[in-house]
Short mmCIF file of C-alpha atoms in Angstrom, two decimals:
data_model
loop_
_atom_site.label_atom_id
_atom_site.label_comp_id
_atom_site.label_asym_id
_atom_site.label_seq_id
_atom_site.Cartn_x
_atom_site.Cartn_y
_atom_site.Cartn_z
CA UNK B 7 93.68 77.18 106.32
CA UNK B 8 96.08 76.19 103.29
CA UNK B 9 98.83 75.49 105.69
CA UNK B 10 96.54 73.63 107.71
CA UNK B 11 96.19 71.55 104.40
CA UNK B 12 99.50 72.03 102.25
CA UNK B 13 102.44 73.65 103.71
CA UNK B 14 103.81 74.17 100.29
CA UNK B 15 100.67 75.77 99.22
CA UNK B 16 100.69 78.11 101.48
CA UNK B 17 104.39 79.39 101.43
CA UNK B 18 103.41 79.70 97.50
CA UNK B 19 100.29 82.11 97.91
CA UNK B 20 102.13 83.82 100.62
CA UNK B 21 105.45 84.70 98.33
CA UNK B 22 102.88 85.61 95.13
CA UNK B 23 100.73 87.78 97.48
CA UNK B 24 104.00 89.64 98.69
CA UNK B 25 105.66 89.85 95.42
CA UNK B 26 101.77 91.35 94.23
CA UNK B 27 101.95 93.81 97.05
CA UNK B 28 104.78 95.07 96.49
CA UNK B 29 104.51 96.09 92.34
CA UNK B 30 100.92 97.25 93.79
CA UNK B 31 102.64 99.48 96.29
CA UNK B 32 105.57 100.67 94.05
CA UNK B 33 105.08 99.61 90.70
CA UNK B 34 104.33 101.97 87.60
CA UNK B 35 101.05 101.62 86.12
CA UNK B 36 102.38 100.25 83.31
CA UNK B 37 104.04 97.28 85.59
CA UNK B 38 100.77 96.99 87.46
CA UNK B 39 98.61 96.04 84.22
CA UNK B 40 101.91 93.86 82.79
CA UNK B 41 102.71 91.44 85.94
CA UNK B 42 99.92 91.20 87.94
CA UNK B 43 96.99 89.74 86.12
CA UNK B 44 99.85 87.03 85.16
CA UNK B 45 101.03 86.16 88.44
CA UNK B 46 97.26 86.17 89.81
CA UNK B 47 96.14 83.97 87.17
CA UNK B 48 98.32 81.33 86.48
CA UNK B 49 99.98 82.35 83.64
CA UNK B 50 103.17 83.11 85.84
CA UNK B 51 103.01 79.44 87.64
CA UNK B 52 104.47 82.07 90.59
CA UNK B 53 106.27 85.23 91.02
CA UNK B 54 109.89 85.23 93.21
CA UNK B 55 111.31 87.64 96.58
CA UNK B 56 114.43 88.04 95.91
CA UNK B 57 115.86 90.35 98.94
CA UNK B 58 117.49 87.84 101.23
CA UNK B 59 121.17 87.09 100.58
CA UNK B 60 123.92 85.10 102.46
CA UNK B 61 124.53 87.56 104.66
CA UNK B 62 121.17 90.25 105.00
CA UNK B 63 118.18 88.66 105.26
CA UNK B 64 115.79 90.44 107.95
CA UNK B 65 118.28 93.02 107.57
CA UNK B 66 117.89 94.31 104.18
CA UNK B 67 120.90 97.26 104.47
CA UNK B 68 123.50 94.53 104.46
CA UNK B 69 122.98 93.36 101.06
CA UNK B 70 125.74 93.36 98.35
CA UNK B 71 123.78 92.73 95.09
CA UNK B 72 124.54 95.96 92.83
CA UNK B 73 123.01 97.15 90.02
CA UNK B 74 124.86 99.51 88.01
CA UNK B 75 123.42 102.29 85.49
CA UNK B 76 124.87 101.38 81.62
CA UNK B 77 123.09 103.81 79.40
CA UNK B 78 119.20 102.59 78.67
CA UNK B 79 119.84 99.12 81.06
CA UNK B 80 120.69 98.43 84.79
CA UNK B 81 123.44 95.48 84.92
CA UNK B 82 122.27 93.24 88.12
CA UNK B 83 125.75 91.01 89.76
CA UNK B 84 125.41 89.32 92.77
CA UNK B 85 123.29 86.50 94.33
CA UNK B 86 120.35 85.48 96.12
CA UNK B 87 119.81 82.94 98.70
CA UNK B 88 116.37 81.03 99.69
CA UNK B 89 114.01 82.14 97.06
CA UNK B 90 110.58 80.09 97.03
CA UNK B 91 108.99 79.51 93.34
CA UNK B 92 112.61 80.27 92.06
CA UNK B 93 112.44 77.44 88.94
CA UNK B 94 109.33 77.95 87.79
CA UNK B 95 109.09 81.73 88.42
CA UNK B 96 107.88 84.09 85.79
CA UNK B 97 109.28 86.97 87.01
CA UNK B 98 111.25 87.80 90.05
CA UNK B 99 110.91 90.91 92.68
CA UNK B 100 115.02 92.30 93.07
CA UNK B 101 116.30 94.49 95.11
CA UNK B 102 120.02 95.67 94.70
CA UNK B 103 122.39 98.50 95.76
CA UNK B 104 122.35 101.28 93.28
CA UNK B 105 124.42 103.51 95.22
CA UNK B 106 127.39 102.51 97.23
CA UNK B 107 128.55 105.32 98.78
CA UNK B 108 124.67 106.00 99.72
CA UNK B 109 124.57 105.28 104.11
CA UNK B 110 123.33 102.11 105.16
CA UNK B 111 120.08 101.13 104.05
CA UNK B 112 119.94 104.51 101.50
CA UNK B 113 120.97 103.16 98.35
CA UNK B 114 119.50 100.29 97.50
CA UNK B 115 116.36 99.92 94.31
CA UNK B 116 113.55 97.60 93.74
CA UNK B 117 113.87 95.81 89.99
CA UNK B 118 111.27 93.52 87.81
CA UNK B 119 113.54 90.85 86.06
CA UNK B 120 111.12 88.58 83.72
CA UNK B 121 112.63 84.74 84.01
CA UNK B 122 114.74 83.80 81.07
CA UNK B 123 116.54 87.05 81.66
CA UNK B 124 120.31 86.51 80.04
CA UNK B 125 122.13 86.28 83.00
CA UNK B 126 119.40 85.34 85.49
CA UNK B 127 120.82 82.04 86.74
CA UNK B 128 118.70 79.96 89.02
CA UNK B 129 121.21 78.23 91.24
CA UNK B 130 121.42 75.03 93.55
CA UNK B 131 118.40 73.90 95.37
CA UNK B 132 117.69 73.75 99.31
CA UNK B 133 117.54 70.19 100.86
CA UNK B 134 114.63 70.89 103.42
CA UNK B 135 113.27 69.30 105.95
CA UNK B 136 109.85 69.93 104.65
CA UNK B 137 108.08 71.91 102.12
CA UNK B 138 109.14 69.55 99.35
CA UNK B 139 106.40 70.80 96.88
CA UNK B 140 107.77 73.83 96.91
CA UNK B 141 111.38 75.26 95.61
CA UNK B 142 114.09 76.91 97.08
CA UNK B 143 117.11 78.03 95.24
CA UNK B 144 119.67 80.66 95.15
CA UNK B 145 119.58 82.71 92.19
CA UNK B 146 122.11 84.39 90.64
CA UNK B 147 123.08 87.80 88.54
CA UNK B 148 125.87 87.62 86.56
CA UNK B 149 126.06 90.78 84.08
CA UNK B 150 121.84 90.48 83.78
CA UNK B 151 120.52 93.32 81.81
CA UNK B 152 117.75 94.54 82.26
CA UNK B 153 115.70 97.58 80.81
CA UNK B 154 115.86 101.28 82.40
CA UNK B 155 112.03 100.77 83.28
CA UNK B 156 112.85 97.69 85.27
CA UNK B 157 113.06 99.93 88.46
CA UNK B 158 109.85 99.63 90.32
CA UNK B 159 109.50 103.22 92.49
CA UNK B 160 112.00 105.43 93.18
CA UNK B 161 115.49 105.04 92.68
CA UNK B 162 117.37 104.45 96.11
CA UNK B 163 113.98 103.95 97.48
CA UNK B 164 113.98 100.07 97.92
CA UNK B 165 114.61 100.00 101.77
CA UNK B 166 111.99 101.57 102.62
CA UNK B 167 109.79 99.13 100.23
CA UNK B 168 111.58 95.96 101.61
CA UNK B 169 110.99 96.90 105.11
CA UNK B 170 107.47 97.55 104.76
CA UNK B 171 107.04 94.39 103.31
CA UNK B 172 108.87 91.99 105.16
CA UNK B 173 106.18 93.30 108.11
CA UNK B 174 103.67 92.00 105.93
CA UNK B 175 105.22 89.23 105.03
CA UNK B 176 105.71 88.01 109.09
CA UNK B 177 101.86 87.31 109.05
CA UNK B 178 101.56 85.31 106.28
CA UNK B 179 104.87 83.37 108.16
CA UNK B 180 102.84 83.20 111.24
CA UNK B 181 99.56 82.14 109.42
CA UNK B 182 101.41 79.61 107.56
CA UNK B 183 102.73 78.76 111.15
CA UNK B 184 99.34 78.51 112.76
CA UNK B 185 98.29 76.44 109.84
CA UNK B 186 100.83 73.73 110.46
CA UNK B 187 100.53 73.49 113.99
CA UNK B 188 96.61 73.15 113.91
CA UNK B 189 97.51 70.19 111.35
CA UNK B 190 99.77 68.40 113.73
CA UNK B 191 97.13 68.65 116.80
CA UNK B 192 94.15 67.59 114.66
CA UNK B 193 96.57 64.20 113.47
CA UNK B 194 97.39 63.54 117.28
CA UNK B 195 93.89 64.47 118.84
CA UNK B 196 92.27 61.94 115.84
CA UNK B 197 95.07 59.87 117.08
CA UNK B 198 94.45 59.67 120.41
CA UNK B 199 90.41 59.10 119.93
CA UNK B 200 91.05 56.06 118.26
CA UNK B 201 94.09 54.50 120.02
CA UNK B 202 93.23 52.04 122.75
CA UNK B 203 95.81 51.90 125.93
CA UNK B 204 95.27 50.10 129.19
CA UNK B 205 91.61 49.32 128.00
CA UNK B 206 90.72 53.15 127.13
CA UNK B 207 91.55 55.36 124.61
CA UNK B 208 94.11 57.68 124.81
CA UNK B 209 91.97 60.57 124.70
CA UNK B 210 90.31 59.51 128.34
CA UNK B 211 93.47 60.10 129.96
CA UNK B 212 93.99 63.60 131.62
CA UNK B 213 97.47 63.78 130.81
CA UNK B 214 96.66 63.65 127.35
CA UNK B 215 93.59 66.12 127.36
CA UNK B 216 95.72 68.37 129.12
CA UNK B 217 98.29 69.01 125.93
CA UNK B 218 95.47 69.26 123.44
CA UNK B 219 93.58 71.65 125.41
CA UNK B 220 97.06 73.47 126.07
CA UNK B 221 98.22 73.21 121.99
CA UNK B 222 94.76 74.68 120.68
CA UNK B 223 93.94 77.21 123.01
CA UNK B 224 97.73 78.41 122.41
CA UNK B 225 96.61 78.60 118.66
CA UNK B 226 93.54 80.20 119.07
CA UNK B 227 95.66 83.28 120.48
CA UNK B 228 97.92 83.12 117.79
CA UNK B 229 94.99 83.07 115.84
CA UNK B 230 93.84 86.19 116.92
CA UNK B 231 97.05 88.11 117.17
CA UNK B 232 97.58 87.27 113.62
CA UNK B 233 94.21 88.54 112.88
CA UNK B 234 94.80 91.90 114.69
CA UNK B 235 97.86 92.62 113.21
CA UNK B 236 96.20 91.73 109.11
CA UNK B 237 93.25 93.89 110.63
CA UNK B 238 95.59 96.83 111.37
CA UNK B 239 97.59 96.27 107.81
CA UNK B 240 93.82 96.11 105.73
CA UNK B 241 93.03 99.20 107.71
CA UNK B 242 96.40 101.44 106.51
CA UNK B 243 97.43 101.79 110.20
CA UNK B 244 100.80 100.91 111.43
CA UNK B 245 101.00 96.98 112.08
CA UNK B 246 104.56 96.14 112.17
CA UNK B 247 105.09 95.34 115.70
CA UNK B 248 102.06 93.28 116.00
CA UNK B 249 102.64 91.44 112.91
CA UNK B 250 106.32 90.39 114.53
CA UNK B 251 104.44 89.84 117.43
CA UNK B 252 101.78 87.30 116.03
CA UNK B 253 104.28 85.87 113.78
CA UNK B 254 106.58 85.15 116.93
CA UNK B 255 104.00 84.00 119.10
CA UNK B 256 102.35 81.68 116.11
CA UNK B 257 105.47 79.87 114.99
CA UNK B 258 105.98 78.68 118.67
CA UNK B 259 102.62 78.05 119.19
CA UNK B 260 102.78 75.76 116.00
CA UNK B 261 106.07 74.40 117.10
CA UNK B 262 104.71 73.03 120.73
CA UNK B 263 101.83 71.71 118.91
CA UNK B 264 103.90 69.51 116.76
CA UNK B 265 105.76 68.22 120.00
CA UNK B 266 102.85 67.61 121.80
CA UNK B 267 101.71 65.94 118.84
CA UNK B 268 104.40 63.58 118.54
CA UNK B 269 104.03 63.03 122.08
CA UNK B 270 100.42 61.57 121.75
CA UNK B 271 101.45 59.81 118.92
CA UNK B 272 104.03 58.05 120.90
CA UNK B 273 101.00 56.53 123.21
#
C-alpha cells in the first residue's frame, strides 16, 4: 500500500526493515539496543544494504570488498554500488571478504559502519528513471576503520546472513512491485471512466474492460503469492522459493499493468 502511494516510500521502509532484520538476526545484544531503536524511530533518517557491488549483486560470493584484521579495528577497501538511503544514512549494513583464501561464498563477514566513518565515502549518485525521492549512490571504503565489535555474527559467517536476507528482501521487491502496478491501473481505470470517445466513455468499450479486468486480477495473484511467501517467512518455515516466486510473478504483473495503463491512457 506505500508503493501504491510513494514508490520512494516504500523502497525506504523496505531497505530499513531489511537492514533491521538483519542486526535482529545476527547482531549482538549490545548492537540490537544501539541501532535499532534509532533506525525505527527516526533518529537514523534510514539505515543502508550495502552487499551489492559492480560485479555480485544476487550473487553475494563474487564480491571483492575486504576487510582486513589490524589489531583492535577491521580496515574496510573496496566499493559499493546501488545503495538506497546512502546520503542520509546513519549507519550502513557491510558485508566484506575477511578471508581470501576461504572457498567461494566462505569467507566473507557482516560489519556495522556508523555514517561519518573516516573513510566511508558516499560516492556518485544514480540517474533513475524513477524513485527520485529516494537515493542511490555507490559508496566507498578506502582504509575505513572500524572497531573489532563492528562484526555483526560470526566471523566468515556473512553468506549465509546475506542469502537469507536477500529472500526476504524479494517480497518487499515484489510488494513494492504490486504497489506500483495497482497505482498505474487505478490512474488508467479513473482514466477511462471519465474520458468520452465516440459518444461513450472509454470504460464502455470491451476492449478496454478487458485489460483492466486482465491487469487486476493478475495483481490479485501476485497479491496472494506475496502473501504466502511473508506468511511462510512470519511462520520460521522455509520461504525462499516462494518469495522469488511472488517477487517474479509481481514485478511482471506490475509491469503489464503499467502498459496497459498507458494504453488506456492513449484513448
Amino acid at each position: 500500500e506505500l508503493a501504491r502511494a510513494c514508490a520512494s516510500t516504500a523502497v525506504t521502509v523496505s531497505v530499513n526493515n531489511m537492514v533491521c532484520e538483519v542486526i535482529q538476526a545476527v547482531g549482538s545484544e549490545e548492537q540490537r539496543r544501539k541501532y535499532i531503536p534509532k533506525i525505527s524511530s527516526g533518529e537514523y533518517a534510514a539505515g543502508a544494504f550495502a552487499l551489492t557491488e559492480p560485479g555480485a549483486g544476487s550473487d553475494p560470493a563474487g564480491m571483492t570488498t575486504t576487510a582486513v584484521d589490524d589489531g583492535d579495528e577491521w580496515v574496510l577497501n573496496g566499493s559499493k554500488i546501488f545503495i538506497t538511503s546512502a546520503p542520509y544514512a546513519g549507519v550502513f549494513v557491510v558485508w566484506a571478504v575477511t578471508d581470501r583464501e576461504a572457498p567461494k561464498g566462505k569467507g566473507i563477514s557482516c560489519f556495522l559502519v556508523e555514517a561519518g566513518t573516516p573513510g566511508l565515502v558516499i560516492g556518485r549518485a544514480e540517474e533513475k528513471m524513477g524513485q527520485h525521492a529516494s537515493a542511490t549512490n555507490e559508496v566507498l571504503f578506502q582504509d575505513c576503520r572500524v572497531p573489532k565489535d563492528a562484526l555483526m555474527g560470526s566471523l566468515n559467517d556473512g553468506f549465509r546472513v546475506a542469502v537469507a536476507e536477500l529472500a526476504g528482501g524479494r517480497i518487499g521487491i515484489g510488494s513494492l512491485g504490486l504497489g506500483v502496478g495497482l497505482a498505474a491501473m487505478d490512474h488508467g481505470a479513473r482514466y477511462a471512466g471519465e474520458r468520452a470517445q465516440f459518444g461513450q466513455k472509454l470504460a464502455n468499450f470491451q476492449a478496454i474492460q478487458w485489460k483492466i479486468a486482465d491487469a487486476y486480477t493478475e495483481l490479485e495473484a501476485a497479491r496472494l503469492l506475496l502473501m504466502s511467501a511473508a506468511f511462510k517467512k512470519e511462520q520460521g518455515r522455509p520461504f525462499a522459493k516462494e518469495a522469488s516466486m511472488a517477487k517474479m510473478y509481481a514485478t511482471e504483473s506490475a509491469n503489464r499493468a503499467c502498459y496497459e495503463a498507458v494504453q488506456i491512457l492513449g484513448g
